[in-house]
Short mmCIF file of C-alpha atoms and ligand atoms in Angstrom, two decimals:
data_model
loop_
_atom_site.label_atom_id
_atom_site.label_comp_id
_atom_site.label_asym_id
_atom_site.label_seq_id
_atom_site.Cartn_x
_atom_site.Cartn_y
_atom_site.Cartn_z
CA MET G 89 -0.79 -22.96 73.53
CA LYS G 90 1.49 -25.54 75.09
CA GLU G 91 -0.33 -28.00 77.31
CA HIS G 92 -3.31 -30.19 76.71
CA LEU G 93 -5.66 -30.97 79.55
CA ILE G 94 -8.35 -33.51 78.92
CA SER G 95 -11.68 -32.01 79.86
CA ALA G 96 -15.35 -32.03 78.77
CA GLN G 97 -13.87 -30.92 75.50
CA GLU G 98 -10.13 -30.98 75.16
CA ILE G 99 -8.86 -27.64 76.41
CA ARG G 100 -5.68 -26.28 74.94
CA LEU G 101 -4.11 -24.25 77.70
CA PRO G 102 -3.03 -20.73 76.73
CA ASN G 103 0.58 -19.73 77.32
CA GLU G 104 -0.01 -18.17 80.74
CA PHE G 105 -0.69 -21.67 82.12
CA SER G 106 1.57 -24.63 82.57
CA ILE G 107 1.44 -27.90 84.44
CA ASP G 108 4.30 -28.67 86.80
CA ASN G 109 4.37 -32.07 88.45
CA GLY G 110 0.57 -32.38 88.31
CA CYS G 111 -0.01 -28.82 89.60
CA LEU G 112 -1.32 -25.88 87.61
CA THR G 113 0.83 -22.77 87.42
CA TYR G 114 -0.65 -19.49 86.25
CA ARG G 115 1.81 -16.83 85.11
CA ASN G 116 4.55 -18.72 86.94
CA VAL G 117 2.58 -18.81 90.20
CA ASN G 118 2.04 -22.33 91.51
CA LEU G 119 -1.62 -22.27 92.52
CA LEU G 120 -1.32 -25.17 94.97
CA GLU G 121 1.44 -23.33 96.84
CA LEU G 122 -0.74 -20.20 96.82
CA VAL G 123 -3.74 -21.89 98.44
CA LYS G 124 -1.52 -23.78 100.90
CA LYS G 125 -0.08 -20.46 102.04
CA HIS G 126 -3.21 -18.27 101.99
CA GLY G 127 -6.10 -20.71 102.40
CA THR G 128 -9.36 -20.83 100.47
CA PRO G 129 -11.60 -19.37 99.24
CA LEU G 130 -9.05 -16.99 97.79
CA LYS G 131 -9.17 -14.20 95.22
CA PHE G 132 -5.97 -13.11 93.55
CA THR G 133 -5.49 -10.13 91.26
CA PHE G 134 -2.55 -10.17 88.88
CA LEU G 135 -1.99 -6.48 88.18
CA PRO G 136 0.28 -6.74 85.08
CA SER G 137 -2.67 -8.25 83.21
CA ILE G 138 -4.43 -4.86 83.35
CA THR G 139 -1.42 -3.06 81.89
CA HIS G 140 -1.10 -5.69 79.18
CA LYS G 141 -4.77 -5.52 78.15
CA ILE G 142 -4.65 -1.73 77.82
CA LYS G 143 -1.47 -1.87 75.79
CA ILE G 144 -2.75 -4.41 73.29
CA MET G 145 -6.00 -2.51 72.78
CA LYS G 146 -4.04 0.69 72.06
CA ASP G 147 -1.88 -1.29 69.62
CA TYR G 148 -4.99 -2.64 67.84
CA PHE G 149 -6.35 0.88 67.40
CA LYS G 150 -3.01 2.20 66.22
CA LEU G 151 -2.76 -0.50 63.58
CA ALA G 152 -6.38 0.01 62.46
CA PHE G 153 -5.81 3.79 62.26
CA ASP G 154 -2.61 3.37 60.22
CA VAL G 155 -4.12 0.90 57.76
CA ASN G 156 -7.29 2.99 57.29
CA ASN G 157 -5.41 6.28 57.14
CA TYR G 158 -7.64 7.42 59.99
CA ARG G 159 -6.92 10.97 61.06
CA GLY G 160 -8.58 11.01 64.51
CA ARG G 161 -7.09 10.05 67.86
CA TYR G 162 -7.92 7.12 70.12
CA ARG G 163 -8.34 7.49 73.87
CA TYR G 164 -8.73 4.55 76.28
CA TYR G 165 -10.92 5.12 79.34
CA TYR G 166 -11.21 2.63 82.18
CA CYS G 167 -14.74 2.24 83.47
CA THR G 168 -14.63 2.14 87.30
CA LYS G 169 -17.87 0.25 87.78
CA SER G 170 -16.30 -3.00 86.61
CA SER G 171 -13.87 -2.88 89.56
CA HIS G 172 -13.48 0.09 91.91
CA PHE G 173 -10.47 -1.21 93.81
CA ASN G 174 -7.68 1.24 94.46
CA HIS G 175 -5.01 -1.16 93.13
CA VAL G 176 -6.95 -1.54 89.86
CA LEU G 177 -7.40 2.22 89.32
CA LYS G 178 -3.79 3.00 90.25
CA THR G 179 -2.53 0.35 87.83
CA ALA G 180 -4.76 1.49 84.96
CA LEU G 181 -3.75 5.13 85.48
CA LEU G 182 -0.08 4.22 84.91
CA SER G 183 -1.00 3.39 81.29
CA ASP G 184 -2.09 6.88 80.23
CA VAL G 185 -5.85 6.32 80.30
CA GLY G 186 -8.87 8.39 81.17
CA ILE G 187 -11.43 7.24 83.73
CA GLU G 188 -15.17 6.85 83.28
CA ILE G 189 -17.23 7.26 86.44
CA SER G 190 -20.90 6.83 87.21
CA SER G 191 -21.88 7.97 90.72
CA THR G 192 -21.37 10.44 93.56
CA CYS G 193 -18.93 8.18 95.39
CA ASP G 194 -16.95 7.79 92.18
CA THR G 195 -16.26 11.56 92.25
CA GLU G 196 -14.85 11.15 95.76
CA LEU G 197 -12.78 8.21 94.57
CA ILE G 198 -11.21 10.54 91.96
CA SER G 199 -10.53 13.20 94.64
CA SER G 200 -8.91 10.53 96.80
CA LEU G 201 -6.60 9.47 93.96
CA ALA G 202 -5.69 13.15 93.45
CA LYS G 203 -4.94 13.57 97.16
CA THR G 204 -2.60 10.56 97.21
CA GLY G 205 -0.80 11.76 94.06
CA HIS G 206 -2.06 8.96 91.82
CA LEU G 207 -3.99 11.11 89.38
CA PRO G 208 -1.72 12.18 86.52
CA PRO G 209 -1.99 15.88 85.60
CA ASN G 210 -4.94 16.73 83.32
CA VAL G 211 -6.25 13.19 83.27
CA GLN G 212 -9.66 13.11 81.61
CA ILE G 213 -12.71 11.98 83.54
CA ILE G 214 -15.96 11.11 81.80
CA CYS G 215 -19.02 11.37 84.03
CA ASN G 216 -21.70 8.99 82.87
CA GLY G 217 -24.88 7.71 84.45
CA TYR G 218 -27.89 9.37 86.00
CA LYS G 219 -26.93 12.62 87.73
CA THR G 220 -28.52 13.00 91.13
CA GLU G 221 -28.09 16.33 92.98
CA ASP G 222 -25.19 14.82 94.96
CA TYR G 223 -23.51 13.46 91.86
CA LEU G 224 -23.80 16.86 90.14
CA MET G 225 -22.29 18.55 93.20
CA GLY G 226 -19.41 16.06 93.05
CA ILE G 227 -18.89 16.78 89.34
CA PHE G 228 -18.86 20.56 89.90
CA LYS G 229 -16.44 20.14 92.80
CA LEU G 230 -14.06 18.17 90.56
CA MET G 231 -14.34 20.97 88.00
CA ARG G 232 -13.51 23.60 90.62
CA ASP G 233 -10.58 21.58 91.97
CA LYS G 234 -9.05 21.59 88.46
CA GLN G 235 -7.03 18.41 89.05
CA CYS G 236 -8.50 16.70 86.03
CA GLU G 237 -10.47 17.48 82.89
CA ILE G 238 -14.14 16.72 83.34
CA LEU G 239 -16.48 15.71 80.55
CA PRO G 240 -20.06 15.12 81.73
CA ILE G 241 -22.20 13.02 79.42
CA VAL G 242 -25.75 14.35 79.43
CA ASP G 243 -28.33 11.65 80.03
CA SER G 244 -31.47 13.78 80.32
CA LYS G 245 -32.83 17.25 79.59
CA SER G 246 -32.87 18.27 83.25
CA GLU G 247 -29.18 17.42 83.52
CA LEU G 248 -28.37 19.64 80.54
CA GLU G 249 -30.06 22.57 82.27
CA HIS G 250 -27.59 22.34 85.16
CA TYR G 251 -24.64 22.68 82.78
CA ILE G 252 -26.26 25.59 80.92
CA GLU G 253 -26.62 27.34 84.29
CA HIS G 254 -23.07 26.43 85.34
CA SER G 255 -21.58 27.62 82.05
CA LYS G 256 -22.85 31.15 82.75
CA THR G 257 -20.18 31.47 85.44
CA SER G 258 -17.44 29.29 83.99
CA THR G 259 -14.98 30.14 81.27
CA ASN G 260 -15.21 27.02 79.18
CA MET G 261 -17.18 23.85 79.51
CA SER G 262 -17.33 20.78 77.28
CA ILE G 263 -20.12 18.24 77.44
CA GLY G 264 -21.14 15.08 75.66
CA ILE G 265 -24.64 13.74 75.07
CA ARG G 266 -25.67 10.10 75.24
CA LEU G 267 -27.70 8.90 72.29
CA ASN G 268 -30.79 6.86 73.07
CA MET G 269 -30.59 4.07 70.51
CA SER G 270 -34.14 2.73 70.85
CA TYR G 271 -35.06 4.39 67.54
CA ILE G 272 -32.62 2.16 65.62
CA ALA G 273 -34.46 -0.91 64.32
CA SER G 274 -31.40 -3.19 64.51
CA TYR G 275 -30.84 -2.27 68.18
CA ALA G 276 -34.31 -3.65 68.94
CA ARG G 277 -34.46 -2.69 72.62
CA GLU G 278 -36.14 -0.09 74.75
CA SER G 279 -33.61 2.07 76.54
CA ARG G 280 -34.03 4.69 79.27
CA PHE G 281 -30.56 6.09 78.66
CA GLY G 282 -29.79 9.26 76.76
CA LEU G 283 -31.75 11.41 74.34
CA PHE G 284 -33.26 10.78 70.93
CA PRO G 285 -31.66 12.42 67.85
CA GLU G 286 -34.45 15.00 67.44
CA ASP G 287 -34.12 16.05 71.12
CA ILE G 288 -30.34 16.34 70.85
CA ILE G 289 -30.73 18.58 67.79
CA HIS G 290 -33.45 20.63 69.45
CA HIS G 291 -31.41 21.16 72.63
CA TYR G 292 -28.34 21.97 70.61
CA ASN G 293 -30.16 24.61 68.57
CA THR G 294 -32.01 26.19 71.49
CA SER G 295 -29.59 25.88 74.41
CA ILE G 296 -26.03 25.31 73.21
CA LEU G 297 -25.59 26.99 69.82
CA GLY G 298 -24.11 30.44 70.23
CA LYS G 299 -23.11 29.93 73.90
CA GLY G 300 -19.39 30.44 73.46
CA ASN G 301 -18.44 28.84 76.76
CA LEU G 302 -20.56 25.67 76.46
CA LYS G 303 -19.48 23.22 73.80
CA LEU G 304 -21.01 19.92 72.76
CA THR G 305 -17.88 17.99 71.83
CA THR G 306 -18.87 14.34 72.22
CA LEU G 307 -21.58 11.98 71.09
CA HIS G 308 -21.80 8.94 73.35
CA PHE G 309 -23.56 5.64 72.80
CA PHE G 310 -23.32 2.26 74.43
CA ASN G 311 -24.62 -0.86 72.79
CA ASP G 312 -25.22 -2.87 75.93
CA LYS G 313 -25.50 -6.11 73.96
CA GLY G 314 -21.73 -5.82 73.73
CA ILE G 315 -19.35 -5.41 70.82
CA GLU G 316 -19.80 -8.47 68.65
CA ASN G 317 -19.36 -9.47 65.07
CA THR G 318 -23.07 -9.57 64.21
CA ASP G 319 -25.08 -7.82 61.53
CA SER G 320 -27.12 -6.12 64.20
CA TYR G 321 -24.01 -4.60 65.85
CA TRP G 322 -22.64 -3.27 62.54
CA THR G 323 -25.97 -1.91 61.34
CA THR G 324 -26.53 -0.16 64.67
CA LEU G 325 -23.02 1.29 64.60
CA ALA G 326 -23.56 2.61 61.07
CA GLU G 327 -26.80 4.35 62.12
CA VAL G 328 -25.00 6.03 65.02
CA ILE G 329 -22.18 7.22 62.78
CA HIS G 330 -24.68 8.69 60.30
CA PHE G 331 -26.23 10.62 63.16
CA TYR G 332 -22.75 11.72 64.31
CA CYS G 333 -22.13 13.11 60.80
CA TYR G 334 -25.48 14.90 60.76
CA LEU G 335 -24.77 16.51 64.13
CA LYS G 336 -21.20 17.42 63.14
CA LYS G 337 -22.51 19.32 60.11
CA ILE G 338 -24.60 21.60 62.34
CA ASN G 339 -22.18 21.63 65.30
CA PRO G 340 -18.53 22.05 64.28
CA ASP G 341 -17.43 21.71 67.95
CA LEU G 342 -18.31 18.03 67.81
CA THR G 343 -15.01 16.12 67.60
CA THR G 344 -15.45 12.84 69.44
CA LEU G 345 -17.43 9.62 69.27
CA ASP G 346 -17.54 7.65 72.54
CA ILE G 347 -18.46 4.06 71.71
CA GLY G 348 -18.86 2.99 75.36
CA GLY G 349 -17.91 -0.41 76.78
CA GLY G 350 -18.92 -3.94 75.90
CA MET G 351 -15.66 -5.41 74.64
CA PRO G 352 -15.77 -9.10 75.62
CA PHE G 353 -13.33 -10.94 77.87
CA LYS G 354 -12.33 -14.60 77.59
CA ASP G 355 -15.02 -16.51 79.44
CA ASN G 356 -13.75 -19.74 77.99
CA LEU G 357 -10.13 -20.76 77.36
CA ASP G 358 -10.92 -22.23 73.97
CA HIS G 359 -12.34 -18.96 72.76
CA ASN G 360 -10.57 -16.83 70.19
CA LEU G 361 -12.20 -13.44 70.46
CA HIS G 362 -10.68 -11.84 67.33
CA ILE G 363 -10.62 -8.47 69.06
CA SER G 364 -8.22 -6.92 66.55
CA GLU G 365 -10.74 -7.70 63.80
CA LEU G 366 -13.56 -6.06 65.76
CA ILE G 367 -11.45 -2.94 66.23
CA PHE G 368 -10.45 -2.91 62.59
CA ARG G 369 -14.07 -3.07 61.47
CA ILE G 370 -15.17 -0.36 63.93
CA VAL G 371 -12.45 1.98 62.65
CA SER G 372 -13.00 1.21 58.96
CA THR G 373 -16.79 1.61 59.32
CA ILE G 374 -16.40 5.04 60.93
CA LYS G 375 -13.84 6.08 58.32
CA GLU G 376 -15.98 4.89 55.41
CA ILE G 377 -19.17 6.65 56.52
CA CYS G 378 -17.38 9.88 57.43
CA THR G 379 -15.68 9.92 54.03
CA LEU G 380 -19.05 9.36 52.33
CA GLU G 381 -20.63 12.12 54.40
CA GLU G 382 -17.62 14.42 53.88
CA VAL G 383 -17.11 14.86 57.59
CA ASP G 384 -13.76 14.68 59.46
CA GLU G 385 -13.47 11.36 61.23
CA PRO G 386 -13.96 11.71 64.98
CA ASP G 387 -11.58 10.99 67.82
CA ILE G 388 -12.70 7.67 69.30
CA ILE G 389 -13.18 7.00 72.99
CA THR G 390 -13.81 3.58 74.53
CA GLU G 391 -14.87 2.80 78.09
CA PHE G 392 -13.90 -0.84 78.42
CA GLY G 393 -14.61 -2.28 81.85
CA LYS G 394 -14.67 -6.07 81.81
CA TYR G 395 -12.19 -6.17 78.93
CA THR G 396 -9.68 -4.28 81.10
CA VAL G 397 -10.03 -6.05 84.38
CA ALA G 398 -11.83 -9.43 84.15
CA GLU G 399 -8.77 -11.40 83.14
CA SER G 400 -6.64 -10.05 86.00
CA THR G 401 -8.40 -12.02 88.73
CA GLY G 402 -8.93 -15.62 89.72
CA THR G 403 -10.99 -17.22 92.48
CA LEU G 404 -9.77 -20.41 94.12
CA PHE G 405 -11.81 -22.90 96.10
CA LYS G 406 -11.18 -26.16 97.89
CA ILE G 407 -13.41 -29.15 97.24
CA LEU G 408 -14.89 -29.99 100.64
CA GLU G 409 -16.61 -33.18 99.67
CA ARG G 410 -17.79 -35.23 96.71
CA LYS G 411 -21.37 -36.48 96.81
CA LYS G 412 -23.23 -39.00 94.76
CA GLY G 413 -25.74 -37.39 92.42
CA ASN G 414 -28.49 -38.78 90.27
CA LYS G 415 -27.29 -37.87 86.78
CA ARG G 416 -23.90 -36.49 87.79
CA ASP G 417 -21.90 -36.40 91.01
CA TRP G 418 -21.46 -33.21 93.04
CA ALA G 419 -18.28 -31.57 94.28
CA ILE G 420 -18.98 -29.08 97.06
CA ILE G 421 -16.72 -26.00 97.11
CA ASP G 422 -15.84 -24.06 100.27
CA GLY G 423 -17.57 -20.94 98.95
CA SER G 424 -20.66 -19.90 97.07
CA PHE G 425 -21.35 -19.03 93.46
CA ILE G 426 -24.19 -16.74 94.45
CA THR G 427 -22.02 -14.70 96.80
CA HIS G 428 -18.47 -15.06 95.45
CA LEU G 429 -19.20 -15.13 91.71
CA PRO G 430 -22.73 -13.69 91.50
CA ASP G 431 -22.72 -13.35 87.72
CA THR G 432 -22.66 -17.15 87.43
CA TRP G 433 -26.05 -17.13 89.10
CA ALA G 434 -27.56 -13.82 87.92
CA ILE G 435 -26.66 -13.78 84.22
CA LYS G 436 -25.40 -17.36 83.83
CA GLN G 437 -21.92 -16.03 83.14
CA ASN G 438 -19.37 -18.64 82.19
CA TYR G 439 -15.75 -18.57 83.42
CA PRO G 440 -12.78 -20.78 82.59
CA VAL G 441 -12.44 -23.39 85.37
CA LEU G 442 -9.49 -25.70 85.94
CA PRO G 443 -8.41 -28.06 88.72
CA ASP G 444 -5.25 -26.81 90.45
CA ASN G 445 -3.61 -30.08 91.48
CA LYS G 446 -3.59 -33.86 90.99
CA LEU G 447 -3.52 -33.32 87.25
CA LYS G 448 -1.83 -36.64 86.64
CA SER G 449 -5.06 -38.42 87.64
CA ASP G 450 -7.89 -39.19 85.25
CA LEU G 451 -10.56 -36.52 85.11
CA ILE G 452 -14.23 -37.19 85.74
CA PRO G 453 -17.26 -34.89 85.39
CA TYR G 454 -18.87 -33.05 88.31
CA THR G 455 -21.32 -30.30 89.01
CA LEU G 456 -19.85 -27.89 91.57
CA GLY G 457 -22.13 -26.92 94.44
CA GLY G 458 -21.84 -23.94 96.81
CA ILE G 459 -22.27 -24.06 100.58
CA THR G 460 -25.36 -21.85 100.80
CA CYS G 461 -28.72 -23.53 101.24
CA ASP G 462 -29.83 -22.19 97.86
CA SER G 463 -30.64 -24.78 95.22
CA ALA G 464 -29.50 -22.28 92.54
CA ASP G 465 -25.95 -22.19 94.01
CA PHE G 466 -24.20 -24.46 91.51
CA PHE G 467 -21.98 -24.36 88.43
CA PRO G 468 -22.08 -24.92 85.47
CA ASN G 469 -25.67 -23.86 85.01
CA ASN G 470 -25.98 -22.35 81.54
CA GLY G 471 -25.73 -25.21 79.10
CA ASP G 472 -22.51 -23.83 77.51
CA VAL G 473 -20.41 -26.24 79.53
CA GLU G 474 -21.83 -29.60 80.60
CA ALA G 475 -19.63 -30.36 83.60
CA ILE G 476 -16.44 -29.46 85.39
CA MET G 477 -13.78 -32.12 85.05
CA LEU G 478 -11.95 -32.91 88.29
CA PRO G 479 -9.19 -35.41 89.01
CA ASP G 480 -10.45 -38.77 90.20
CA THR G 481 -8.79 -38.70 93.61
CA CYS G 482 -9.63 -38.91 97.30
CA ASP G 483 -6.83 -36.44 98.09
CA GLU G 484 -7.21 -32.75 98.83
CA GLN G 485 -8.42 -30.98 95.68
CA PHE G 486 -8.49 -27.33 94.67
CA VAL G 487 -10.22 -25.68 91.73
CA ALA G 488 -9.66 -22.28 90.09
CA PHE G 489 -12.12 -19.95 88.36
CA PHE G 490 -10.25 -17.56 86.08
CA HIS G 491 -11.10 -14.13 84.63
CA THR G 492 -13.38 -13.22 87.53
CA GLY G 493 -12.10 -9.64 87.99
CA ALA G 494 -15.08 -7.64 86.67
CA TYR G 495 -18.27 -6.69 88.52
CA GLN G 496 -18.29 -9.57 91.07
CA GLU G 497 -17.46 -7.47 94.16
CA ALA G 498 -19.66 -4.59 92.98
CA LEU G 499 -22.59 -7.00 92.73
CA SER G 500 -22.01 -9.06 95.85
CA GLY G 501 -21.21 -5.99 97.97
CA PHE G 502 -17.60 -6.65 98.96
CA GLY G 503 -17.39 -7.14 102.72
CA GLY G 504 -21.12 -6.78 103.27
CA ILE G 505 -23.83 -9.23 104.17
CA ASN G 506 -24.28 -12.12 101.80
CA HIS G 507 -26.55 -15.12 101.35
CA CYS G 508 -26.29 -17.46 104.37
CA LEU G 509 -23.66 -15.06 105.81
CA ILE G 510 -20.91 -16.48 103.63
CA PRO G 511 -17.90 -14.21 104.25
CA ALA G 512 -16.01 -12.28 101.54
CA PRO G 513 -12.88 -14.30 100.71
CA LYS G 514 -9.28 -13.35 101.37
CA HIS G 515 -7.97 -11.24 98.50
CA ILE G 516 -4.32 -11.04 97.51
CA ILE G 517 -2.54 -8.89 94.94
CA ILE G 518 0.19 -10.23 92.68
CA ASP G 519 2.50 -7.75 91.01
CA GLU G 520 5.71 -8.01 89.02
CA ASN G 521 8.79 -5.82 89.20
CA ASP G 522 10.88 -4.76 86.21
CA LEU G 523 12.85 -8.00 86.43
CA LYS G 524 9.55 -9.94 86.20
CA GLU G 525 9.94 -11.06 89.82
CA ILE G 526 6.63 -11.74 91.52
CA ALA G 527 5.59 -9.85 94.67
CA ILE G 528 2.50 -10.97 96.59
CA SER G 529 0.70 -8.82 99.15
CA THR G 530 -2.53 -9.23 101.07
CA PHE G 531 -5.27 -6.77 100.15
CA SER G 532 -7.83 -8.06 102.65
CA GLU G 533 -8.19 -11.03 104.97
CA GLN G 534 -11.31 -13.14 104.84
CA GLN G 535 -14.26 -11.19 106.27
CA SER G 536 -14.77 -11.98 109.94
CA SER G 537 -18.00 -13.09 111.60
CA GLN G 538 -17.53 -10.15 113.98
CA ASN G 539 -17.64 -7.75 111.02
CA MET G 540 -20.88 -9.25 109.74
CA LEU G 541 -22.45 -9.22 113.20
CA GLU G 542 -21.58 -5.54 113.58
CA ILE G 543 -23.17 -4.71 110.20
CA LEU G 544 -26.30 -6.54 111.34
CA GLY G 545 -26.52 -4.61 114.60
CA TYR G 546 -25.21 -7.31 116.94
CA GLN G 547 -22.50 -6.46 119.45
C1 PLP P 803 -21.91 3.80 80.09
C2 PLP P 803 -21.10 2.57 80.27
N1 PLP P 803 -19.85 2.54 79.78
C3 PLP P 803 -19.07 1.45 79.93
C4 PLP P 803 -19.52 0.33 80.58
C5 PLP P 803 -18.60 -0.85 80.72
O1 PLP P 803 -19.07 -1.96 80.08
P1 PLP P 803 -18.15 -3.26 79.90
O2 PLP P 803 -17.72 -3.68 81.27
O3 PLP P 803 -19.07 -4.21 79.25
O4 PLP P 803 -17.00 -2.85 79.04
C6 PLP P 803 -20.83 0.31 81.10
C7 PLP P 803 -21.34 -0.87 81.79
O5 PLP P 803 -22.47 -0.98 82.20
C8 PLP P 803 -21.64 1.47 80.95
O6 PLP P 803 -22.89 1.51 81.41
#
């Protein structure tokens, strides 16, 4: 932490930021220069952030394993649904990770990476989600192509039947099963995903046991409330591990516990997430219960999406105009929260926001408004943050939303049709070479009106 910026609360800027002559720099990139060169609205993706996040997570697990004398292995999977972009997948794959996919098109995305030589040999692919006929065909094609190791996670009984059938003609097939956690009191939610413990045991005994070429190796669960230091998370985790131990005792092929995604990202610069402590407690809880149950501790898989990719991306806007408000004044951005950062509107997601320039001026509070006609198109809107502090100036002003790299394009439909026909912004990629020199390239220009008219059937 090296700079202080006076804001609604005082924000202590993390080390990746600095202020140079009243302008914000992020990882040594002067954001004012960036918007002057590329225009706004602008998305940038800083690829080394992805590599860094994967590395520190692996380090946390290694430390937790060493301290707990944990004898399993840890495997990091990147979950494509948080960002499907080619540059994101290619970067993640350079860090020795597996990939978790969830749809038919995802299987084609994997084939495409194989075709262009970006899929390392024997990389592991976990196939999650509901398996339609097309998705199953894609999974079986990947298996036949033998360019990666495929682990389907069974979500329903009908899906399991397909693998039982397939295993009759294949030499060896491993599967996982997703646990439906609705039976756990501390989880306290209805879930349509996965199978209940008694069904898993029944299917194991009747359809898998004794079939030499079909092995149930993995128990999968995903606490969609996210990984958090709450009693409910730890109690739910303990219940799952007890079931893992029970299943392991009747199925010696079971070796792996997949704990899904849900690791948080920094949605606020003041936030200390204590991720190493979360990892330590996950590992020690698994170790403790397995020791008690006299079961070998499992290999652990994670499928972290937003943790991996959110912090790699920022979204920059220009303030078009400031308008008098009743309780607070408005600053209108040249984009839209609903279309460019849909989570701000749909789930009231917070993001760190900072002005990019004129930082020598006093700061005054504003609500930011989007340019759609929708009254819900404003930020902040969730009560966590009262206002966005902007320099008190009549000069040109830019503002940056950070950590916006997960889910936003998947939800807004990158390059499609959006509210009030607001175009997808220009998107640039920032990479670093071995000498830490920055290289900037354009991934896509701002979506054209022509493109939108074509999608809508106009000529
Ligand atoms: C099965 C599964 N794994 C992993 C993830 C990734 O979650 P997150 O981005 O919260 O890490 C999701 C997200 O919906 C999911 O459904």
